[in-house]
Coordinates of C-alpha atoms in Angstrom, one line a residue:
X1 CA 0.0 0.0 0.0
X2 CA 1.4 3.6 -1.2
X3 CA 1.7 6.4 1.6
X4 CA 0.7 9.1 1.1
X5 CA 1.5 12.4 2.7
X6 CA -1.2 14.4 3.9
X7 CA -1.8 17.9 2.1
X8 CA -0.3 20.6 4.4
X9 CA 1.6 18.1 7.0
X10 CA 5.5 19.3 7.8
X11 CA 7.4 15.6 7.5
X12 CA 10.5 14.3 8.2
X13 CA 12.6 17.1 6.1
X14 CA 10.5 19.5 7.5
X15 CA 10.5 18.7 11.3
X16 CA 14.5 18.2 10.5
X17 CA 14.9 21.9 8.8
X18 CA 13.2 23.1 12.2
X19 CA 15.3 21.6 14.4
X20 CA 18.1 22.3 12.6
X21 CA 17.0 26.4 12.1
X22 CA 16.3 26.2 16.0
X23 CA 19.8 24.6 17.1
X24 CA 21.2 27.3 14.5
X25 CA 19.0 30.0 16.7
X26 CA 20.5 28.4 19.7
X27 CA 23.7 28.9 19.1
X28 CA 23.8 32.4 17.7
X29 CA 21.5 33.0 20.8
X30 CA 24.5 31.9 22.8
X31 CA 27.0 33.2 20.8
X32 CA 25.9 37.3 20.4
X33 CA 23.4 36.9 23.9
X34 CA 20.3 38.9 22.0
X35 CA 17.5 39.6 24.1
X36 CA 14.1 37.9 24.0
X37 CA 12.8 41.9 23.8
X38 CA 10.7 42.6 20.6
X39 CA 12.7 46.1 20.3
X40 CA 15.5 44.2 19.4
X41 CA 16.7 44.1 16.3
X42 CA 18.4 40.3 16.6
X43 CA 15.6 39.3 18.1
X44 CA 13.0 40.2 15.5
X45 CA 15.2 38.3 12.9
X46 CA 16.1 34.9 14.5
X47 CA 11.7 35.4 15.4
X48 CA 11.3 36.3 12.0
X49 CA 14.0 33.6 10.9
X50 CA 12.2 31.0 13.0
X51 CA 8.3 32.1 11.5
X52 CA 9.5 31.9 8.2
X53 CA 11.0 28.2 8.5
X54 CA 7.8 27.0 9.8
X55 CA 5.7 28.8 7.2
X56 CA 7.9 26.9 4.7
X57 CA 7.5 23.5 6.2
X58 CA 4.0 23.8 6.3
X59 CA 2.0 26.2 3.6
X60 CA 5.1 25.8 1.3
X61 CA 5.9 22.0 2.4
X62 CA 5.2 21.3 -1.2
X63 CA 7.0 23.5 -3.4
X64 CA 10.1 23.3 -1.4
X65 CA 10.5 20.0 -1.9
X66 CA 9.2 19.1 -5.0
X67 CA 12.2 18.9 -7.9
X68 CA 15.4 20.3 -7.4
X69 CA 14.1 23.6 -5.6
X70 CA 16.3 24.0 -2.6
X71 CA 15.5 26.2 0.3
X72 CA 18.7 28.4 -0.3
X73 CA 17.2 29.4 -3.7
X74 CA 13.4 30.2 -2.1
X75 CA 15.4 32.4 0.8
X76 CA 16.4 35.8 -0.5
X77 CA 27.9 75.7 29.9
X78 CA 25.1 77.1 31.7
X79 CA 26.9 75.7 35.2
X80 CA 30.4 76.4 33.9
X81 CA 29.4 79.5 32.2
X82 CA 28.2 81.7 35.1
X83 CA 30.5 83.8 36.9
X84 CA 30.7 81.7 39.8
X85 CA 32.4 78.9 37.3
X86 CA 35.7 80.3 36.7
X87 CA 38.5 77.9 35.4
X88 CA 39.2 75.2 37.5
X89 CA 41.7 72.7 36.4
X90 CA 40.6 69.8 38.0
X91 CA 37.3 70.3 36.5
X92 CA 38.7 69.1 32.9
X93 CA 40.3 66.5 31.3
X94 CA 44.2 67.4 30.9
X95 CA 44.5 63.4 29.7
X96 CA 42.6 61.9 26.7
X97 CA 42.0 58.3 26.4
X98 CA 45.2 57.9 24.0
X99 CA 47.5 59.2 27.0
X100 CA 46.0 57.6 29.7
X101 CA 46.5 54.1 27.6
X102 CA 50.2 55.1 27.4
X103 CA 50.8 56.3 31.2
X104 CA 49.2 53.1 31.9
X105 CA 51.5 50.7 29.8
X106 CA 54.8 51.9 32.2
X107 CA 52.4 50.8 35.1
X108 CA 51.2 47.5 33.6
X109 CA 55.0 46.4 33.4
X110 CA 55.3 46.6 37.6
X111 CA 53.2 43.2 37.2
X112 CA 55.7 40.1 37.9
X113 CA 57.5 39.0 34.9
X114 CA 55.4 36.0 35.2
X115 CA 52.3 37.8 35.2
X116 CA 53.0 40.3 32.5
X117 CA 52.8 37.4 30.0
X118 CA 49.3 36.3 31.2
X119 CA 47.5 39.6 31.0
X120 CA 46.8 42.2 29.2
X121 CA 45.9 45.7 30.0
X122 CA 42.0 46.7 29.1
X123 CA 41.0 49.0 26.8
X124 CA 37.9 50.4 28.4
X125 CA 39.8 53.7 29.8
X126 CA 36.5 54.7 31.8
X127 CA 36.1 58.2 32.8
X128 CA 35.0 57.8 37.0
X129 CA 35.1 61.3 39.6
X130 CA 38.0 59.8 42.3
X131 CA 37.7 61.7 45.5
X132 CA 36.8 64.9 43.0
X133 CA 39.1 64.2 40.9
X134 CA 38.6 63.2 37.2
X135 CA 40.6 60.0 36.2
X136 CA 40.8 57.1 34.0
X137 CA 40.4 53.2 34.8
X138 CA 40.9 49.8 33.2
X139 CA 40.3 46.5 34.2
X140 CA 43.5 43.9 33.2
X141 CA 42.5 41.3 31.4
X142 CA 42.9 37.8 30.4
X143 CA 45.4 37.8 27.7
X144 CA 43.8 35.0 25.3
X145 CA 41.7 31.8 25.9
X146 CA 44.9 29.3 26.7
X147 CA 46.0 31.9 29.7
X148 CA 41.9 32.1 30.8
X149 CA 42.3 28.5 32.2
X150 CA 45.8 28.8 33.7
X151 CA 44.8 32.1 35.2
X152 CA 41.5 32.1 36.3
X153 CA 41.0 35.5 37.2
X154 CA 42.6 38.8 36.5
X155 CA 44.7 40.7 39.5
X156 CA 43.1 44.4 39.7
X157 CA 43.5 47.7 37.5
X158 CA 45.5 50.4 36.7
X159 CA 44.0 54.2 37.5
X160 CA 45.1 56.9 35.9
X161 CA 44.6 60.8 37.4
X162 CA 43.6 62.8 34.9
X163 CA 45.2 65.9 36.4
X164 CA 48.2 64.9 37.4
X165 CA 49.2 62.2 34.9
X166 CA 49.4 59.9 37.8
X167 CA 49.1 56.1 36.8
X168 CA 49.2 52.9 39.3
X169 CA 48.2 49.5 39.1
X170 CA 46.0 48.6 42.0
X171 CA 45.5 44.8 42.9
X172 CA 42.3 44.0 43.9
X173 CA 40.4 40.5 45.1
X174 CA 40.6 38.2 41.5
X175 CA 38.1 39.1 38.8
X176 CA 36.7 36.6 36.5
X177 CA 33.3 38.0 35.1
X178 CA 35.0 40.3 32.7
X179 CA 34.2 41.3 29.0
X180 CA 37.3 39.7 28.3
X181 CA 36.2 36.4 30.1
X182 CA 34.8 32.8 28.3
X183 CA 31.9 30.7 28.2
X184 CA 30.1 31.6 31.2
X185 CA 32.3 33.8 32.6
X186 CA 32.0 36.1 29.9
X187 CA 30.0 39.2 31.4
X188 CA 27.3 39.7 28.5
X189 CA 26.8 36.1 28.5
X190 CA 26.6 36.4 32.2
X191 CA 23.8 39.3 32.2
X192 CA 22.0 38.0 29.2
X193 CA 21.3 34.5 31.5
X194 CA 20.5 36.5 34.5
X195 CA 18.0 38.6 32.7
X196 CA 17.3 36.9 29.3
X197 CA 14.8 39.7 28.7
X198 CA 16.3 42.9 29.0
X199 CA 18.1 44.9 26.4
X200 CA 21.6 45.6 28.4
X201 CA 24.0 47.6 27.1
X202 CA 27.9 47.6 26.8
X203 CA 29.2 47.6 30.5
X204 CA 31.5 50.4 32.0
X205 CA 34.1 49.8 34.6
X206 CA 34.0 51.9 37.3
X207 CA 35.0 51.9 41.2
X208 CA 32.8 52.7 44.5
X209 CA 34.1 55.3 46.9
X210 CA 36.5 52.6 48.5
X211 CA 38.3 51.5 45.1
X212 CA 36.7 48.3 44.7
X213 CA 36.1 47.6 41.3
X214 CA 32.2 46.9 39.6
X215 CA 30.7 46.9 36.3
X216 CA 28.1 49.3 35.4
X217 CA 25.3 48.1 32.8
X218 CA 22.8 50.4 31.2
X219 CA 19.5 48.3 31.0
X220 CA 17.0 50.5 28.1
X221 CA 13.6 51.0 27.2
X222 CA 12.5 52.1 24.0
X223 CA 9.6 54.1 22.9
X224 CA 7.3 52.6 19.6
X225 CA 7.1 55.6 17.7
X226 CA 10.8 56.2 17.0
X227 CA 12.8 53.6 18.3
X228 CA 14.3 56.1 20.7
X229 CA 16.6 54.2 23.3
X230 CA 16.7 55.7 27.1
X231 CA 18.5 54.4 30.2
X232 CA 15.4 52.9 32.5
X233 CA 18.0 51.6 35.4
X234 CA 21.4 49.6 35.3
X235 CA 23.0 46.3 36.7
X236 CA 25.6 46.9 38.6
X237 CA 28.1 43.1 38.6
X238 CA 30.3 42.2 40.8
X239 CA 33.3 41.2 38.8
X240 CA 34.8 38.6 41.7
X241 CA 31.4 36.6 42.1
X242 CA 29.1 37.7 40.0
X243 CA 26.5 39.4 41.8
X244 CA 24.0 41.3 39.7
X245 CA 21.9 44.1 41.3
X246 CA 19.3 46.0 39.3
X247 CA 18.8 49.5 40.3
X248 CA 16.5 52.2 38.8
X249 CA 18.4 55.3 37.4
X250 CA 16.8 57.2 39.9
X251 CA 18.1 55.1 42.8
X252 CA 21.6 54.0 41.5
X253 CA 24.6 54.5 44.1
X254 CA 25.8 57.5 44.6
X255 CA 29.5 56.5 43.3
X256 CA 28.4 55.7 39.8
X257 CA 29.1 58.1 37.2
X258 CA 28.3 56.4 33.7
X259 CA 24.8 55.8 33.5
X260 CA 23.9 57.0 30.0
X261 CA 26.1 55.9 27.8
X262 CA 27.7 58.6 25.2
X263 CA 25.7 57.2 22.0
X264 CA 22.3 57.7 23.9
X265 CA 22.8 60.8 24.7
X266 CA 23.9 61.7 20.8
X267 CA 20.9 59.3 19.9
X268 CA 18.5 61.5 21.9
X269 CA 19.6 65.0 21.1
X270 CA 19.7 64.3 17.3
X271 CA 16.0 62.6 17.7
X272 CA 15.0 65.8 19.4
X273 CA 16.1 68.4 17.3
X274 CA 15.1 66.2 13.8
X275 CA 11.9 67.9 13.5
X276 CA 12.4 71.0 15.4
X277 CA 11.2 72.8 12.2
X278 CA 8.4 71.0 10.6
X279 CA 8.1 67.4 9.8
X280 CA 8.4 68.4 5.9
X281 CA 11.9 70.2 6.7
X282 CA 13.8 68.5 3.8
X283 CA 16.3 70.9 3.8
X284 CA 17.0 70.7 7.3
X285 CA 17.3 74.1 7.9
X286 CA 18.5 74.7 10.7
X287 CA 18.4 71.7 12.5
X288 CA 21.3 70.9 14.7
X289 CA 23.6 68.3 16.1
X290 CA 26.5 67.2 18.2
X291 CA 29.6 67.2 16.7
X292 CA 31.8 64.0 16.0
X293 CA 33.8 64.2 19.4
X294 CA 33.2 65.0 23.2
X295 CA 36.0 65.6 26.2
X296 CA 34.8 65.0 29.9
X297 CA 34.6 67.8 32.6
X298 CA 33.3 67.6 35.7
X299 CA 30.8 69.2 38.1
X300 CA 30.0 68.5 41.7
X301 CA 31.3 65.7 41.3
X302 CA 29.1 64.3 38.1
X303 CA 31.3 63.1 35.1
X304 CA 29.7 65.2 31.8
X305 CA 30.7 65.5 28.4
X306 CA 31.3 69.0 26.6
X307 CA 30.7 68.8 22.9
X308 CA 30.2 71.4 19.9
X309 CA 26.7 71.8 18.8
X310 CA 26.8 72.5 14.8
X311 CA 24.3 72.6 12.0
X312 CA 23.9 69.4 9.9
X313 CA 25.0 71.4 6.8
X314 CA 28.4 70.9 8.6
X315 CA 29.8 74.4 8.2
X316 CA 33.0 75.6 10.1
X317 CA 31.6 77.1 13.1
X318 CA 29.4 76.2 15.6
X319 CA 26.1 77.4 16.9
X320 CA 26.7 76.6 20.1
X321 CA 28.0 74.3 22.8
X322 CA 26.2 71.7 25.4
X323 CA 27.4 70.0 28.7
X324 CA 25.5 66.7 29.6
X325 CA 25.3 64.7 33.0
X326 CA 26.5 61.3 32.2
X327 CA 24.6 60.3 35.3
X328 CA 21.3 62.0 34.5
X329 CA 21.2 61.8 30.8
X330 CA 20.8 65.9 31.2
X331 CA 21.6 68.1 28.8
X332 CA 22.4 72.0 29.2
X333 CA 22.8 73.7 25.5
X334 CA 24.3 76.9 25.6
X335 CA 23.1 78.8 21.9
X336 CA 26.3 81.1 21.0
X337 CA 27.8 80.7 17.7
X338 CA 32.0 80.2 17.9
X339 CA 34.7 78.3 16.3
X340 CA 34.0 75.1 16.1
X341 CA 36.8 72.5 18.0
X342 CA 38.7 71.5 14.7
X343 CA 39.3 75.0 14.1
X344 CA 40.6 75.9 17.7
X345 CA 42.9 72.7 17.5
X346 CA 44.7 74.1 14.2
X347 CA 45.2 77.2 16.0
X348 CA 46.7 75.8 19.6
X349 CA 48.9 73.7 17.0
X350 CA 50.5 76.0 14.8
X351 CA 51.4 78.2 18.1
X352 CA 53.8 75.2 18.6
X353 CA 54.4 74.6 15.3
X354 CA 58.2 73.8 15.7
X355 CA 57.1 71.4 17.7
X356 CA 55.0 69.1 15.4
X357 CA 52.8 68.6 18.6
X358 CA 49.0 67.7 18.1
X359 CA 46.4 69.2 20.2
X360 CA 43.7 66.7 21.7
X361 CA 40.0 67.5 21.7
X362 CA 39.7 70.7 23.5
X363 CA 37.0 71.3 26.6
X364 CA 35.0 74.7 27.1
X365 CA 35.8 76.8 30.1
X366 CA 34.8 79.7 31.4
X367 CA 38.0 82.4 31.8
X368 CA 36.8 86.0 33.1
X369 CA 33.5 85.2 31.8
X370 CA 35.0 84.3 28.3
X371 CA 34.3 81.1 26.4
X372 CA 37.4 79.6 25.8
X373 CA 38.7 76.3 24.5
X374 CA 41.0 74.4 27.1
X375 CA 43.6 71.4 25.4
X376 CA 46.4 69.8 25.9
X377 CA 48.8 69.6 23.4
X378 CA 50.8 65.8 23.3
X379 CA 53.9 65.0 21.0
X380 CA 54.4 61.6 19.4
X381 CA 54.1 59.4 22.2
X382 CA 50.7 60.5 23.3
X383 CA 52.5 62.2 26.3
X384 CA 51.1 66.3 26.9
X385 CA 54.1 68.8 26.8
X386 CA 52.1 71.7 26.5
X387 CA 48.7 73.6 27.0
X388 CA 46.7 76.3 25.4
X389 CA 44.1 78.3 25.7
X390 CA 42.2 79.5 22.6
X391 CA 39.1 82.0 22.1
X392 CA 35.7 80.4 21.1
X393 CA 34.5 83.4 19.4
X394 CA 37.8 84.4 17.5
X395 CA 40.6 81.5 17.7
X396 CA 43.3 83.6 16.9
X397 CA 43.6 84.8 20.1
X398 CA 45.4 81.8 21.6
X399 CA 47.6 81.6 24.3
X400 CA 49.9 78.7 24.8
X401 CA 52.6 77.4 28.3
X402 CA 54.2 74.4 29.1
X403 CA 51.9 74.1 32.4
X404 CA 48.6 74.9 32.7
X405 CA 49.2 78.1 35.1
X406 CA 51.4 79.8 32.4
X407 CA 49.1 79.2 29.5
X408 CA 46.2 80.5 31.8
X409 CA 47.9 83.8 32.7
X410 CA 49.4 83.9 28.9
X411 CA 45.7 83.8 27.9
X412 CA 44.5 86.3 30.4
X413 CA 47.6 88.7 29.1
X414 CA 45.3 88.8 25.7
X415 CA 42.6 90.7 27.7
X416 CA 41.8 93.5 29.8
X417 CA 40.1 93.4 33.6
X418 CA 36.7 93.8 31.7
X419 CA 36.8 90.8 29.0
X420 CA 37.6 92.8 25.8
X421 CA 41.1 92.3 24.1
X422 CA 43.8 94.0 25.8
X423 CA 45.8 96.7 24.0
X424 CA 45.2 98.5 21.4
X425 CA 43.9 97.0 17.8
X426 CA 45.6 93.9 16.2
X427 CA 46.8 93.7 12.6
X428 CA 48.8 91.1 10.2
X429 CA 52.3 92.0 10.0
X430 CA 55.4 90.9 7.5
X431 CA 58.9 92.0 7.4
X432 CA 62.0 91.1 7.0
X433 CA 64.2 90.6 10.1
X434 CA 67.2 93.1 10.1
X435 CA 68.7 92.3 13.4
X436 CA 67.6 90.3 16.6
X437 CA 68.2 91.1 20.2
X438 CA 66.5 90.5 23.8
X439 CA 66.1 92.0 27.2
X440 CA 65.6 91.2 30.4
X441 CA 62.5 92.8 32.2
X442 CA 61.3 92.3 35.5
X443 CA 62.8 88.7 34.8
X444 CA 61.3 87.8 31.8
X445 CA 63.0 87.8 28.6
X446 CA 61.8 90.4 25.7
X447 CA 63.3 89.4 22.0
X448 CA 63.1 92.6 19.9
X449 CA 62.9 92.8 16.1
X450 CA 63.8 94.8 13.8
X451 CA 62.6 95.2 10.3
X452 CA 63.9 96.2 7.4
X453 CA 62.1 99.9 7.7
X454 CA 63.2 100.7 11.5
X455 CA 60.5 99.4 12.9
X456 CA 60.9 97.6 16.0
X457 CA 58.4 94.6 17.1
X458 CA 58.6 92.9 20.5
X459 CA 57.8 89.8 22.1
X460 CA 57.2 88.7 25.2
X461 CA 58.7 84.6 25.8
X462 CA 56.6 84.2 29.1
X463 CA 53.7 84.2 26.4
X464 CA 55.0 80.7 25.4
X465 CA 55.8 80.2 22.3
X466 CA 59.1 80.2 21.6
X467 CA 59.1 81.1 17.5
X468 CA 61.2 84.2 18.5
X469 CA 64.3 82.3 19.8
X470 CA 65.1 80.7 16.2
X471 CA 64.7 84.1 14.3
X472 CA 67.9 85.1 12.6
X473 CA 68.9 88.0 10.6
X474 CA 67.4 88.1 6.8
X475 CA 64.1 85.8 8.3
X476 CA 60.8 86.9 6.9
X477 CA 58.4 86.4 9.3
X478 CA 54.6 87.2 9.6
X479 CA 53.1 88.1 13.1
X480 CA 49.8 89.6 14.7
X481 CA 51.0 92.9 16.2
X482 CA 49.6 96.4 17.4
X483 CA 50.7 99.5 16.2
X484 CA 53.3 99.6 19.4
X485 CA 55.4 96.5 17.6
X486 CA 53.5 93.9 20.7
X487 CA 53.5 90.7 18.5
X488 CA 50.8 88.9 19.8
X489 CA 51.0 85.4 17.4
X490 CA 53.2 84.1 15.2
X491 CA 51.4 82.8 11.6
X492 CA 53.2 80.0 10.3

């Protein structure tokens, strides 16, 4: 007697293409940890993924296996800017990420020889508030699977003061739920089986006000109409044993400092300001965003970020500037149009041009009630060897000093008691030098010029930039002077 198969039944290939699509799922479930949260995006595609290999099995049971069809073929400032604000060193950043990686590579090697082989330093270079102080931290790592088993766990951090270019390596009790973990050790595996259901973002590192080491993990919500992500509460996982607590942002510890993560917070600003003019605005005029880079600064003891606001027609200047509370997701947007970071850099860099040395992303502070852009200024190694203060609104008046108390009172030489520029009206000069000399007065040294016509220009070396003591007879040289010879810039 013939069988025959029932119209619309899966059979054997089918019930096997299932099991094999859901031990596929499986493991790419336990492979990238998604979510079981319908606003995820791998979610919806190993569901839709799933749906579609049933739907096949059964309405199109008989087409996909009729012939030689296969399946393959079927599938297709307002804080900082008030008078009260005045510049305050330890309020910024005078080490980027890039330095603090490289202060921390000296402190890595005090590990024991045998040691220094197993591990490797992180990469996560955290920015935490220490004791009021802005620094930098990283967890060690394992150094590859092989040295996971031999090891077990990793032996502390190193900590790097962003002020003071202070870097240590502090043990702590072994850590072995770490990003750089295996199996189930690794921490996103280890948060995706504690809470299968939530949509858990990339963990910081951070430290609690006694230096012991947890990670920080953004948990989100995200509204229908947009897609919008927000920060709803976070984990925070204890790296030794693996303790997860869940806290609402509202009620987090006081210690933690990254609670919205950077790309939320661009996320949410451009989302905000997308159809601040109409929903038909297909020009875009004047709609505004972040620009492409941030630098941390610090108030009352919350880690922000300060970042350029510009226009999405990406012109060369800004419209204005915004601070925003990593802790609070809150954003203060000051509108004041100025030279946009990129701009400032250039400027802080060619007053050290002899140098070669490249400015890092500047912050915005407050000096006499001026916006100015802070920076530190680091040579090829990534190590800072200078600083300089340069004007938002005109970033030729920059002021530059090999700490940052000279390039501070270099800067505040530019102006008067009231703000405006000091002295009397700046113009582009170029000569030819016809003899050099210098003076000493009231202990700082003076290097007069003199041109070709008689006329005598002046500098002033406390001002930093050290141009002047390379000028020779028969140099042509272009400066910003006033009509008293005070050169105020060399333009290279």
């Amino acid at each position: 007697m013939t069988n025959v198969k029932k119209k619309g039944s899966i059979g054997f290939r089918g019930i096997l293409l299932i099991l094999v699509t859901v031990a596929l799922l499986v493991f790419f479930q336990l492979l990238f940890c998604t979510p079981f949260n319908i606003h995820s995006g791998g979610f919806v595609l190993e569901l839709t993924i799933f749906l579609l290999s049933v739907f096949l099995c059964t309405v199109g049971n008989k087409k996909i296996f009729t012939g030689k069809m296969t399946l393959t073929k079927q599938l297709i400032f307002p804080a900082l800017y008030s008078a009260e604000s005045e510049f305050d060193k330890t309020q910024v950043q005078l080490v980027d990420k890039d330095t603090a990686a490289q202060l921390g590579d000296r402190v890595f090697g005090t590990l024991g020889s045998d040691e220094v082989s197993q591990y490797e330093m992180g990469s996560d270079w955290t920015q935490i508030s220490v004791d009021g102080d802005l620094s930098r931290v990283t967890p060690i790592d394992f150094g590859s699977l092989f040295k996971y088993f031999v090891t077990k766990t990793t032996p502390g951090y190193v900590l790097v003061d962003c002020n003071s270019g202070e870097a240590k390596l502090v043990r702590s009790e072994g850590m072995k739920y770490m990003k750089s973990a295996y199996f189930f050790h690794d921490l996103d595996r280890h948060l995706f089986f504690h809470d299968p259901f939530a949509m858990i973002g990339s963990a910081k590192f951070e430290l609690d006000d006694e230096g012991k080491p947890y990670w920080i993990a953004p948990v989100y919500k995200v509204t229908w109409v947009d897609k919008t992500r927000d920060v709803k509460g976070i984990y925070i996982v204890d790296p030794v044993d693996g303790a997860c607590t869940y806290y609402d942002k509202e009620s987090a510890p006081e210690w933690v400092d990254n609670i919205y993560p950077v790309y939320v917070i661009y996320d949410q600003f451009s989302q905000s300001k997308r159809y601040e003019n109409g929903l038909f605005n297909f020009s875009k005029k004047g709609i505004v965003e972040f620009t492409d880079d941030y630098a941390y600064v610090q108030f009352n003891d919350h880690v922000h970020i300060y970042t350029g606001v510009t226009s999405v027609g990406k012109d060369e200047s800004n419209v204005g500037f915004a601070y925003v509370d990593l802790r609070d997701g809150s954003i203060d947007y000051v509108r004041r149009a100025g030279a946009e970071e990129y701009s400032a850099r250039s400027s802080a860099e060619g007053a050290v041009q002899q140098y070669h040395y490249t400015a890092i992303f500047p912050s915005m502070v407050n000096v006499k009630g001026i916006p100015t852009y802070f920076m530190g200024l680091v040579d090829g190694a990534n190590l800072i060897k200078s600083y300089a203060f340069v004007s938002y609104e005109n970033y030729q008046n920059v002021a530059t000093g090999t700490s940052v108390e000279e390039a501070y009172r270099n800067y505040l030489k530019l102006y008067n008691e009231d703000g405006s520029i000091s002295g009397k009206e700046q113009a582009e000069k170029s000569f030819v030098v016809a003899e050099v000399r210098s003076i000493v007065q009231n202990g700082n040294t003076i290097i007069l010029l003199l041109s070709e016509d008689n006329t005598i220009y002046w500098y002033d070396m406390s001002d930093g930039d050290l141009t002047a003591s390379f000028i020779a007879q028969g140099d042509t040289v272009k400066v910003m002077a006033d009509e008293d010879g005070r050169i105020a810039s060399f333009i290279r």
